[in-house]
Short mmCIF file of C-alpha atoms in Angstrom, two decimals:
data_model
loop_
_atom_site.label_atom_id
_atom_site.label_comp_id
_atom_site.label_asym_id
_atom_site.label_seq_id
_atom_site.Cartn_x
_atom_site.Cartn_y
_atom_site.Cartn_z
CA UNK L 1157 102.96 115.40 77.78
CA UNK L 1158 100.26 114.45 76.05
CA UNK L 1159 98.35 117.34 74.17
CA UNK L 1160 94.37 118.34 74.11
CA UNK L 1161 93.62 120.46 71.53
CA UNK L 1162 90.55 122.52 73.04
CA UNK L 1163 87.07 122.18 70.78
CA UNK L 1164 88.31 120.58 67.83
CA UNK L 1165 89.03 117.33 70.42
CA UNK L 1166 86.62 115.00 71.48
CA UNK L 1167 87.34 115.63 75.46
CA UNK L 1168 86.33 112.37 77.43
CA UNK L 1169 86.16 112.32 81.42
CA UNK L 1170 89.76 110.73 81.58
CA UNK L 1171 91.37 113.49 79.86
CA UNK L 1172 89.58 115.98 82.06
CA UNK L 1173 90.63 114.47 85.16
CA UNK L 1174 94.70 114.66 83.12
CA UNK L 1175 94.59 118.12 82.27
CA UNK L 1176 93.48 119.24 86.15
CA UNK L 1177 95.84 116.73 87.25
CA UNK L 1178 98.34 118.66 85.40
CA UNK L 1179 99.55 115.20 82.89
CA UNK L 1180 98.35 116.31 79.66
CA UNK L 1181 98.11 119.98 78.25
CA UNK L 1182 94.89 121.76 76.74
CA UNK L 1183 95.81 124.28 74.03
CA UNK L 1184 94.24 126.11 70.93
CA UNK L 1185 95.05 125.54 67.56
CA UNK L 1186 94.90 126.91 64.19
CA UNK L 1187 91.31 125.65 63.69
CA UNK L 1188 90.25 126.64 67.32
CA UNK L 1189 91.59 129.70 66.68
CA UNK L 1190 89.82 130.32 63.37
CA UNK L 1191 86.66 129.62 64.48
CA UNK L 1192 86.67 131.78 67.87
CA UNK L 1193 88.21 134.22 65.48
CA UNK L 1194 84.90 134.27 63.03
CA UNK L 1195 82.26 134.20 66.46
CA UNK L 1196 84.06 137.12 67.55
CA UNK L 1197 83.57 139.48 64.56
CA UNK L 1198 80.28 138.12 64.31
CA UNK L 1199 79.26 139.16 67.49
CA UNK L 1200 80.96 142.65 66.82
CA UNK L 1201 78.28 143.05 63.86
CA UNK L 1202 75.34 142.41 65.79
CA UNK L 1203 76.42 145.06 67.73
CA UNK L 1204 76.47 147.30 64.83
CA UNK L 1205 74.09 146.59 63.47
CA UNK L 1206 72.12 147.39 66.27
CA UNK L 1207 69.10 144.65 65.79
CA UNK L 1208 68.57 143.40 69.50
CA UNK L 1209 70.36 140.13 70.41
CA UNK L 1210 69.97 138.52 73.71
CA UNK L 1211 72.77 139.76 76.27
CA UNK L 1212 74.57 141.80 73.41
CA UNK L 1213 72.73 144.68 73.40
CA UNK L 1214 69.85 143.77 75.66
CA UNK L 1215 69.84 143.56 79.37
CA UNK L 1216 69.25 139.61 81.33
CA UNK L 1217 66.37 137.62 82.00
CA UNK L 1218 63.28 139.62 82.28
CA UNK L 1219 64.95 142.54 81.16
CA UNK L 1220 65.76 141.41 77.97
CA UNK L 1221 63.67 143.63 76.38
CA UNK L 1222 65.63 146.66 77.79
CA UNK L 1223 67.64 147.82 74.96
CA UNK L 1224 71.65 148.69 75.70
CA UNK L 1225 73.41 151.22 73.97
CA UNK L 1226 76.48 150.50 71.59
CA UNK L 1227 78.83 152.70 73.82
CA UNK L 1228 77.44 150.40 77.26
CA UNK L 1229 77.83 147.09 75.43
CA UNK L 1230 81.40 146.12 77.53
CA UNK L 1231 79.88 147.67 80.56
CA UNK L 1232 77.13 145.29 80.68
CA UNK L 1233 79.01 142.61 79.94
CA UNK L 1234 81.84 143.24 83.09
CA UNK L 1235 78.49 144.10 85.40
CA UNK L 1236 76.88 140.99 84.68
CA UNK L 1237 79.86 138.85 86.04
CA UNK L 1238 79.77 141.41 89.26
CA UNK L 1239 75.36 141.16 89.99
CA UNK L 1240 75.41 137.14 89.36
CA UNK L 1241 78.25 136.72 91.69
CA UNK L 1242 76.32 135.51 94.95
CA UNK L 1243 77.19 132.01 96.00
CA UNK L 1244 77.74 131.62 99.62
CA UNK L 1245 78.55 128.24 101.97
CA UNK L 1246 82.06 127.07 101.61
CA UNK L 1247 84.23 127.10 98.97
CA UNK L 1248 83.92 124.12 95.89
CA UNK L 1249 87.24 122.09 95.93
CA UNK L 1250 89.52 123.73 94.05
CA UNK L 1251 90.02 120.49 91.28
CA UNK L 1252 85.99 121.24 91.13
CA UNK L 1253 86.68 125.00 90.15
CA UNK L 1254 89.50 123.87 87.54
CA UNK L 1255 87.59 121.42 86.09
CA UNK L 1256 85.24 124.03 85.65
CA UNK L 1257 87.84 125.80 83.83
CA UNK L 1258 88.99 123.03 81.80
CA UNK L 1259 84.99 122.15 80.63
CA UNK L 1260 84.42 125.92 80.04
CA UNK L 1261 87.31 126.42 77.98
CA UNK L 1262 86.08 123.14 75.62
CA UNK L 1263 82.63 124.94 74.82
CA UNK L 1264 83.54 128.28 74.47
CA UNK L 1265 86.64 127.40 72.12
CA UNK L 1266 83.78 125.61 69.21
CA UNK L 1267 83.45 128.64 68.19
CA UNK L 1268 79.45 129.64 69.07
CA UNK L 1269 79.67 131.97 71.75
CA UNK L 1270 81.26 135.25 70.22
CA UNK L 1271 84.79 135.20 73.03
CA UNK L 1272 87.41 136.65 72.33
CA UNK L 1273 90.95 134.44 71.97
CA UNK L 1274 92.71 136.83 74.78
CA UNK L 1275 90.16 136.00 76.96
CA UNK L 1276 90.49 132.20 76.72
CA UNK L 1277 94.14 132.35 76.24
CA UNK L 1278 93.59 133.48 79.76
CA UNK L 1279 91.86 131.25 81.37
CA UNK L 1280 93.68 128.59 80.10
CA UNK L 1281 96.59 130.76 82.09
CA UNK L 1282 94.45 129.84 85.54
CA UNK L 1283 94.89 126.28 84.33
CA UNK L 1284 98.56 125.65 83.34
CA UNK L 1285 99.43 127.86 86.46
CA UNK L 1286 97.19 126.48 88.76
CA UNK L 1287 95.91 129.36 90.37
CA UNK L 1288 91.90 128.80 90.76
CA UNK L 1289 89.22 130.57 91.61
CA UNK L 1290 87.73 130.50 94.96
CA UNK L 1291 83.80 129.36 93.53
CA UNK L 1292 81.28 129.40 97.09
CA UNK L 1293 79.26 126.08 96.71
CA UNK L 1294 75.34 127.47 96.80
CA UNK L 1295 73.56 129.50 94.87
CA UNK L 1296 73.22 128.02 91.71
CA UNK L 1297 69.51 126.39 90.13
CA UNK L 1298 71.03 125.09 87.30
CA UNK L 1299 69.00 126.81 84.73
CA UNK L 1300 69.93 129.91 83.26
CA UNK L 1301 73.99 127.66 83.34
CA UNK L 1302 75.62 127.76 86.52
CA UNK L 1303 74.97 131.33 86.94
CA UNK L 1304 76.62 131.62 90.98
CA UNK L 1305 79.89 129.40 90.47
CA UNK L 1306 80.36 130.88 87.15
CA UNK L 1307 80.25 134.11 88.13
CA UNK L 1308 82.45 133.87 90.80
CA UNK L 1309 84.64 131.77 88.97
CA UNK L 1310 85.38 134.32 86.34
CA UNK L 1311 85.45 137.94 88.55
CA UNK L 1312 89.11 137.09 88.39
CA UNK L 1313 89.29 137.78 84.83
CA UNK L 1314 88.24 141.77 85.56
CA UNK L 1315 90.52 141.91 88.93
CA UNK L 1316 87.56 140.73 91.75
CA UNK L 1317 87.27 138.12 93.62
CA UNK L 1318 89.74 135.03 94.72
CA UNK L 1319 91.89 132.71 93.33
CA UNK L 1320 94.33 130.44 95.06
CA UNK L 1321 97.89 130.08 94.76
CA UNK L 1322 99.79 126.85 96.25
CA UNK L 1323 96.75 126.32 97.99
CA UNK L 1324 96.65 130.13 99.26
CA UNK L 1325 93.41 132.23 99.23
CA UNK L 1326 94.77 135.84 97.97
CA UNK L 1327 92.83 138.38 96.31
CA UNK L 1328 92.45 138.31 92.01
CA UNK L 1329 93.42 141.70 91.90
CA UNK L 1330 96.72 141.40 94.16
CA UNK L 1331 97.21 138.03 92.19
CA UNK L 1332 97.59 139.81 88.53
CA UNK L 1333 99.68 142.79 89.98
CA UNK L 1334 102.37 140.08 90.82
CA UNK L 1335 102.38 137.93 87.88
CA UNK L 1336 102.66 141.46 85.98
CA UNK L 1337 98.58 140.45 84.01
CA UNK L 1338 95.94 143.55 83.21
CA UNK L 1339 91.83 142.54 84.15
CA UNK L 1340 90.43 141.70 81.13
CA UNK L 1341 88.15 143.83 79.51
CA UNK L 1342 84.85 141.94 79.04
CA UNK L 1343 83.17 142.65 74.91
CA UNK L 1344 80.17 142.15 74.21
CA UNK L 1345 78.71 138.49 74.95
CA UNK L 1346 81.70 137.64 76.81
CA UNK L 1347 80.29 137.62 80.27
CA UNK L 1348 76.72 136.65 79.54
CA UNK L 1349 78.80 133.92 77.63
CA UNK L 1350 81.40 132.75 80.34
CA UNK L 1351 78.35 132.76 83.22
CA UNK L 1352 76.43 130.90 80.91
CA UNK L 1353 76.47 127.13 81.10
CA UNK L 1354 76.27 123.74 83.10
CA UNK L 1355 80.20 123.50 84.39
CA UNK L 1356 79.26 123.49 87.66
CA UNK L 1357 77.00 120.55 87.25
CA UNK L 1358 79.03 119.03 85.14
CA UNK L 1359 82.47 119.31 86.98
CA UNK L 1360 80.76 117.49 89.74
CA UNK L 1361 79.44 115.13 87.50
CA UNK L 1362 83.25 114.38 86.19
CA UNK L 1363 84.97 113.96 89.27
CA UNK L 1364 81.75 111.91 90.61
CA UNK L 1365 82.12 109.13 87.58
CA UNK L 1366 85.65 109.25 88.39
CA UNK L 1367 85.26 108.22 92.13
CA UNK L 1368 81.68 105.50 91.88
CA UNK L 1369 84.00 103.87 88.82
CA UNK L 1370 86.54 103.62 91.66
CA UNK L 1371 83.00 102.70 94.93
CA UNK L 1372 81.61 100.08 92.50
CA UNK L 1373 85.68 98.48 92.27
CA UNK L 1374 85.57 98.57 95.72
CA UNK L 1375 82.21 97.26 95.89
CA UNK L 1376 83.29 93.92 94.00
CA UNK L 1377 87.12 93.17 96.14
CA UNK L 1378 85.73 93.86 99.71
CA UNK L 1379 82.31 92.05 98.76
CA UNK L 1380 84.53 89.21 97.79
CA UNK L 1381 87.20 88.69 100.80
CA UNK L 1382 83.66 89.17 102.58
CA UNK L 1383 81.71 86.05 101.04
CA UNK L 1384 85.13 84.29 101.85
CA UNK L 1385 84.98 85.26 105.31
CA UNK L 1386 81.14 83.87 105.39
CA UNK L 1387 82.52 80.63 102.64
CA UNK L 1388 79.55 81.85 100.82
CA UNK L 1389 78.99 80.02 97.44
CA UNK L 1390 80.82 81.05 93.92
CA UNK L 1391 78.16 79.57 92.08
CA UNK L 1392 75.81 82.54 92.04
CA UNK L 1393 78.78 83.95 89.72
CA UNK L 1394 78.28 81.70 86.91
CA UNK L 1395 78.41 83.14 83.64
CA UNK L 1396 75.50 81.34 82.79
CA UNK L 1397 73.32 82.49 85.05
CA UNK L 1398 73.85 85.99 83.39
CA UNK L 1399 73.81 85.17 79.97
CA UNK L 1400 69.64 84.45 80.58
CA UNK L 1401 69.42 88.28 81.86
CA UNK L 1402 72.31 90.04 80.14
CA UNK L 1403 72.43 94.06 82.23
CA UNK L 1404 75.98 94.49 80.97
CA UNK L 1405 76.82 95.79 84.44
CA UNK L 1406 75.04 92.50 86.37
CA UNK L 1407 77.79 90.39 83.66
CA UNK L 1408 80.27 92.97 84.08
CA UNK L 1409 80.23 92.24 88.11
CA UNK L 1410 79.68 88.90 87.73
CA UNK L 1411 82.28 88.22 85.52
CA UNK L 1412 84.61 89.98 87.97
CA UNK L 1413 83.33 88.32 90.66
CA UNK L 1414 83.79 84.90 89.48
CA UNK L 1415 87.58 86.10 88.06
CA UNK L 1416 88.10 86.63 91.79
CA UNK L 1417 87.12 83.85 93.32
CA UNK L 1418 88.73 81.48 90.89
CA UNK L 1419 90.75 78.43 92.50
CA UNK L 1420 90.39 79.69 96.12
CA UNK L 1421 90.99 77.19 98.30
CA UNK L 1422 88.60 78.70 101.03
CA UNK L 1423 85.49 78.58 98.08
CA UNK L 1424 86.85 74.99 97.25
CA UNK L 1425 86.81 73.81 100.87
CA UNK L 1426 83.25 73.73 101.26
CA UNK L 1427 81.80 73.10 97.54
CA UNK L 1428 79.88 70.04 99.08
CA UNK L 1429 78.55 71.53 101.77
CA UNK L 1430 74.94 71.32 102.88
CA UNK L 1431 73.74 75.04 102.57
CA UNK L 1432 72.03 75.32 100.12
CA UNK L 1433 71.94 79.06 98.91
CA UNK L 1434 73.45 82.11 100.61
CA UNK L 1435 71.50 85.37 102.19
CA UNK L 1436 71.46 88.12 99.43
CA UNK L 1437 73.88 90.39 99.82
CA UNK L 1438 76.30 87.73 98.66
CA UNK L 1439 74.88 86.19 96.12
CA UNK L 1440 72.97 88.95 94.94
CA UNK L 1441 76.19 91.35 94.42
CA UNK L 1442 76.09 90.83 90.63
CA UNK L 1443 72.45 92.59 90.45
CA UNK L 1444 72.77 95.21 93.25
CA UNK L 1445 76.30 96.02 92.14
CA UNK L 1446 75.60 95.29 88.68
CA UNK L 1447 72.58 97.86 88.61
CA UNK L 1448 74.82 100.76 90.12
CA UNK L 1449 77.40 100.14 87.33
CA UNK L 1450 74.23 100.26 84.73
CA UNK L 1451 73.34 103.54 86.24
CA UNK L 1452 77.24 104.25 86.27
CA UNK L 1453 77.40 104.42 83.14
CA UNK L 1454 74.73 106.12 82.36
CA UNK L 1455 76.10 108.55 83.49
CA UNK L 1456 79.30 108.61 81.90
CA UNK L 1457 78.16 108.48 78.72
CA UNK L 1458 75.94 111.79 79.29
CA UNK L 1459 78.49 113.79 81.02
CA UNK L 1460 81.01 112.93 78.53
CA UNK L 1461 77.71 114.54 75.67
CA UNK L 1462 77.91 117.34 77.86
CA UNK L 1463 81.42 117.50 77.91
CA UNK L 1464 81.46 118.12 74.36
CA UNK L 1465 78.62 120.56 74.45
CA UNK L 1466 77.62 124.19 73.79
CA UNK L 1467 75.86 125.27 76.22
CA UNK L 1468 75.58 129.09 76.23
CA UNK L 1469 73.33 130.94 75.80
CA UNK L 1470 71.88 132.70 72.61
CA UNK L 1471 73.87 130.62 70.32
CA UNK L 1472 76.03 132.37 66.95
CA UNK L 1473 75.90 131.28 63.67
CA UNK L 1474 76.26 134.12 62.15
CA UNK L 1475 75.20 137.74 62.94
CA UNK L 1476 71.72 137.30 61.45
CA UNK L 1477 71.46 133.52 62.17
CA UNK L 1478 71.87 134.08 66.56
CA UNK L 1479 69.60 131.13 68.40
CA UNK L 1480 68.36 131.79 71.54
CA UNK L 1481 66.90 128.61 73.27
CA UNK L 1482 68.30 126.51 76.37
CA UNK L 1483 71.62 124.64 76.12
CA UNK L 1484 72.21 125.54 79.77
CA UNK L 1485 69.52 123.98 81.42
CA UNK L 1486 70.83 121.80 83.33
CA UNK L 1487 68.30 118.56 83.15
CA UNK L 1488 70.21 116.39 80.79
CA UNK L 1489 72.63 115.92 83.53
CA UNK L 1490 70.24 116.68 87.07
CA UNK L 1491 68.39 113.28 85.83
CA UNK L 1492 71.45 111.10 85.78
CA UNK L 1493 73.01 112.48 88.99
CA UNK L 1494 70.19 111.99 90.85
CA UNK L 1495 69.92 108.56 89.69
CA UNK L 1496 74.06 107.60 90.49
CA UNK L 1497 73.05 108.97 94.41
CA UNK L 1498 70.62 105.71 94.68
CA UNK L 1499 72.92 103.60 92.90
CA UNK L 1500 75.94 104.68 94.66
CA UNK L 1501 73.87 104.78 98.49
CA UNK L 1502 73.21 101.09 97.65
CA UNK L 1503 76.22 99.91 97.09
CA UNK L 1504 76.61 100.89 101.39
CA UNK L 1505 73.24 99.02 101.84
CA UNK L 1506 74.31 95.77 100.32
CA UNK L 1507 78.14 95.89 102.28
CA UNK L 1508 76.64 97.13 105.67
CA UNK L 1509 74.43 94.22 105.31
CA UNK L 1510 77.16 91.90 105.00
CA UNK L 1511 79.32 93.82 108.00
CA UNK L 1512 75.57 92.62 110.05
CA UNK L 1513 76.32 89.03 108.69
CA UNK L 1514 79.83 88.55 109.59
CA UNK L 1515 78.78 89.52 112.93
CA UNK L 1516 76.43 87.00 114.00
CA UNK L 1517 78.52 84.15 114.20
CA UNK L 1518 77.17 82.10 111.58
CA UNK L 1519 78.67 79.56 109.33
CA UNK L 1520 81.47 79.39 111.79
CA UNK L 1521 82.58 82.52 112.44
CA UNK L 1522 82.83 83.72 116.10
CA UNK L 1523 80.26 85.76 116.88
CA UNK L 1524 81.58 89.85 116.72
CA UNK L 1525 84.13 88.44 114.93
CA UNK L 1526 86.13 87.69 118.15
CA UNK L 1527 86.61 84.58 120.57
CA UNK L 1528 86.65 86.55 123.82
CA UNK L 1529 83.20 88.35 123.25
CA UNK L 1530 81.72 89.29 126.52
CA UNK L 1531 84.80 90.90 127.87
CA UNK L 1532 85.35 92.58 124.46
CA UNK L 1533 82.38 93.53 122.31
CA UNK L 1534 84.93 93.05 119.58
CA UNK L 1535 83.28 93.91 116.04
CA UNK L 1536 80.08 94.25 117.40
CA UNK L 1537 79.97 98.93 117.35
CA UNK L 1538 81.29 99.61 114.23
CA UNK L 1539 78.09 98.11 111.71
CA UNK L 1540 76.32 100.57 114.00
CA UNK L 1541 78.35 103.07 112.07
CA UNK L 1542 77.59 101.78 109.01
CA UNK L 1543 73.48 101.76 109.51
CA UNK L 1544 74.26 105.62 110.87
CA UNK L 1545 75.90 106.50 107.66
CA UNK L 1546 73.86 104.46 105.29
CA UNK L 1547 70.38 106.21 107.17
CA UNK L 1548 72.20 109.32 106.58
CA UNK L 1549 72.61 108.49 102.50
CA UNK L 1550 68.93 107.64 102.23
CA UNK L 1551 67.89 111.08 103.48
CA UNK L 1552 70.15 112.65 100.47
CA UNK L 1553 68.76 110.03 98.06
CA UNK L 1554 65.87 112.76 97.38
CA UNK L 1555 66.03 113.85 93.86
CA UNK L 1556 67.12 117.20 93.49
CA UNK L 1557 65.69 117.17 90.07
CA UNK L 1558 61.85 116.44 91.35
CA UNK L 1559 61.58 120.14 92.54
CA UNK L 1560 61.89 123.70 90.57
CA UNK L 1561 61.47 126.91 92.10
CA UNK L 1562 61.20 129.48 89.53
CA UNK L 1563 63.69 132.52 89.28
CA UNK L 1564 64.15 136.09 87.52
CA UNK L 1565 59.99 137.12 88.10
CA UNK L 1566 59.15 134.23 85.82
CA UNK L 1567 61.34 134.47 82.64
CA UNK L 1568 62.70 131.20 84.15
CA UNK L 1569 60.17 129.32 85.28
CA UNK L 1570 61.37 126.11 85.31
CA UNK L 1571 64.91 124.80 86.92
CA UNK L 1572 67.07 121.48 87.36
CA UNK L 1573 68.20 122.11 90.88
CA UNK L 1574 71.36 119.84 89.20
CA UNK L 1575 74.22 121.75 91.27
CA UNK L 1576 72.80 119.93 94.01
CA UNK L 1577 72.00 116.65 92.90
CA UNK L 1578 76.32 117.08 91.82
CA UNK L 1579 77.10 118.18 95.26
CA UNK L 1580 74.30 115.76 97.37
CA UNK L 1581 76.26 113.26 95.58
CA UNK L 1582 79.75 113.39 96.54
CA UNK L 1583 78.30 113.63 100.21
CA UNK L 1584 77.32 110.26 99.58
CA UNK L 1585 80.09 108.99 97.78
CA UNK L 1586 82.21 110.10 101.46
CA UNK L 1587 79.88 108.15 102.94
CA UNK L 1588 80.78 104.95 101.27
CA UNK L 1589 84.56 105.32 101.13
CA UNK L 1590 84.02 105.35 105.07
CA UNK L 1591 81.49 102.17 104.60
CA UNK L 1592 83.33 100.40 102.60
CA UNK L 1593 86.32 100.78 104.91
CA UNK L 1594 84.69 99.50 107.57
CA UNK L 1595 83.16 96.59 105.08
CA UNK L 1596 87.19 95.77 104.80
CA UNK L 1597 87.59 95.48 108.55
CA UNK L 1598 85.11 93.15 108.69
CA UNK L 1599 85.85 90.59 106.05
CA UNK L 1600 89.74 90.93 106.81
CA UNK L 1601 89.31 89.69 109.87
CA UNK L 1602 86.53 87.15 108.97
CA UNK L 1603 89.16 85.80 106.41
CA UNK L 1604 91.60 85.55 109.91
CA UNK L 1605 89.35 82.49 110.96
CA UNK L 1606 89.54 80.47 107.91
CA UNK L 1607 93.52 79.93 108.08
CA UNK L 1608 95.42 77.63 107.00
CA UNK L 1609 93.39 78.23 103.66
CA UNK L 1610 94.58 81.17 101.40
CA UNK L 1611 92.16 83.11 99.01
CA UNK L 1612 93.03 83.93 95.79
CA UNK L 1613 96.29 86.31 94.22
CA UNK L 1614 94.00 89.78 94.10
CA UNK L 1615 92.16 88.56 97.67
CA UNK L 1616 95.20 87.24 99.52
CA UNK L 1617 97.16 91.33 98.66
CA UNK L 1618 94.03 92.96 100.04
CA UNK L 1619 94.06 90.84 103.39
CA UNK L 1620 98.11 91.66 103.36
CA UNK L 1621 97.98 95.17 102.40
CA UNK L 1622 95.08 95.50 105.30
CA UNK L 1623 96.91 93.77 107.98
CA UNK L 1624 100.22 95.65 107.27
CA UNK L 1625 97.95 98.47 108.13
CA UNK L 1626 95.50 97.06 110.69
CA UNK L 1627 96.99 93.98 112.98
CA UNK L 1628 93.92 91.30 113.94
CA UNK L 1629 91.72 92.01 116.15
CA UNK L 1630 92.68 89.89 119.37
CA UNK L 1631 91.01 92.60 122.44
CA UNK L 1632 88.69 95.41 122.46
CA UNK L 1633 90.98 98.70 120.96
CA UNK L 1634 90.05 102.47 120.11
CA UNK L 1635 88.09 101.04 116.34
CA UNK L 1636 87.99 104.56 114.75
CA UNK L 1637 92.06 104.37 114.44
CA UNK L 1638 91.72 100.54 112.26
CA UNK L 1639 88.95 102.34 109.97
CA UNK L 1640 91.00 105.80 109.46
CA UNK L 1641 93.72 103.84 108.54
CA UNK L 1642 91.69 101.63 106.23
CA UNK L 1643 89.58 104.57 105.24
CA UNK L 1644 93.20 106.08 104.29
CA UNK L 1645 93.94 103.15 101.77
CA UNK L 1646 90.62 104.22 100.04
CA UNK L 1647 90.87 107.26 99.37
CA UNK L 1648 94.57 107.82 98.84
CA UNK L 1649 93.98 104.91 95.75
CA UNK L 1650 95.97 102.34 97.32
CA UNK L 1651 93.92 99.93 97.73
CA UNK L 1652 93.07 99.80 94.33
CA UNK L 1653 96.55 100.04 92.78
CA UNK L 1654 97.53 96.97 95.42
CA UNK L 1655 94.26 94.97 93.41
CA UNK L 1656 95.84 95.77 89.90
CA UNK L 1657 99.44 95.34 91.12
CA UNK L 1658 98.77 91.49 91.96
CA UNK L 1659 96.06 90.99 88.64
CA UNK L 1660 98.81 91.95 86.63
CA UNK L 1661 101.24 89.74 88.26
CA UNK L 1662 99.19 87.12 88.20
CA UNK L 1663 97.43 87.67 84.58
CA UNK L 1664 94.06 88.31 86.03
CA UNK L 1665 92.10 90.54 83.70
CA UNK L 1666 89.43 92.44 86.07
CA UNK L 1667 88.63 95.01 83.34
CA UNK L 1668 86.76 95.97 80.19
CA UNK L 1669 86.64 99.07 78.32
CA UNK L 1670 83.04 99.68 78.11
CA UNK L 1671 83.50 100.29 82.51
CA UNK L 1672 86.69 102.68 81.81
CA UNK L 1673 86.56 106.23 81.97
CA UNK L 1674 88.73 107.31 78.59
#
């Protein structure tokens, strides 16, 4: 198992996900330990010196001018976890909560937050043992950090709240007793350091980068299958065309599509046909898929910066140099998450158009992709579902970051709402996975009408995979079963793994380092 050093190593999205999956172990090395202990001692100096420093010996938010006695500084920190635990709604996925733990350790281990080493070690214990706190999905405005969700995340440190063990929620107090552990007594600044930060927004962003990356890769693969079924042209993917409008995402998609179609019998069979040009949903795949890839690149870049940032407040440089600033504000991620939501939705919009195109009965395909239309409806209605899903996605594209509701008696008078941006993006991704499953159903059926002509190794491998799970459609059946079978191939990663295996076996390069998550 590879090792990651919290607070000193550079954390990437891929490494973060690997720690969550148990493939990489995160530790605190000697250098990080020294920085953590030094910061802790500086906070102790502040407490003893009794000059006011926000959140250490003062109240919080609009109570920042209220002085707290040295004797009450520890009680202050446990109180903030209790009072700020106001989340509502369903629990977030355990993986997201685990990512929150990981990203919080990375931020605190850099030594600017004044937390005790023992506190970080307890959080790492939760990570290593896969004992994940239960965190409600709603309640953060994404400004003073993700206060409500982070409070719920760290209630178990003081023996409160709930945790999952073996996927079952149990009271944290009972869990600690079971493992012979005592609740922590938080020191000055610790409660505030735990709940100030963007780790809720950030963890949704980390997972979104992975999910959108997968969706973008599938969009090219399934789009290429649809193009083959519709006997579309590969000429719009010529590298020369994209060299004179060199957006990174566009060039990458064009290269992938060109490579995927290189040597296709289907494609070469109609090179000299009299069709002048294809509809936009085919020939503009580099521009549309590529624009979404550009948005993905932006989200990845900013997410990785945030992964290695200190988003606490106040920041402790030393006992005489503390800054109460705004590193906890979620706006730097809220905006790109909203942008990525539109980018994800566009993958669904163009996929829906290709489904419709394949059902029209054009370019030698039978209407509704069935020979027995009339008695059978064929693939008429699955496109209704894509239409419903793309419209639902459009309603989710309103940018949460465009809104702000003042909180904390006006002290926090501009907030990011980035937590909503992150959750909405995942709702759109859920719909995209179903839309892509439906396009896959159409594309495989359309390709069958081009037999005995064959496509290329990667596309043929995907077609064979579909046919192992969904037979050719001769007569009407319950198509929801087919859609769910294909959806499972998408969500369990089998579709992309099959494409990757076929590419490796046939020495086909479909990747580029810049479009990776490590």
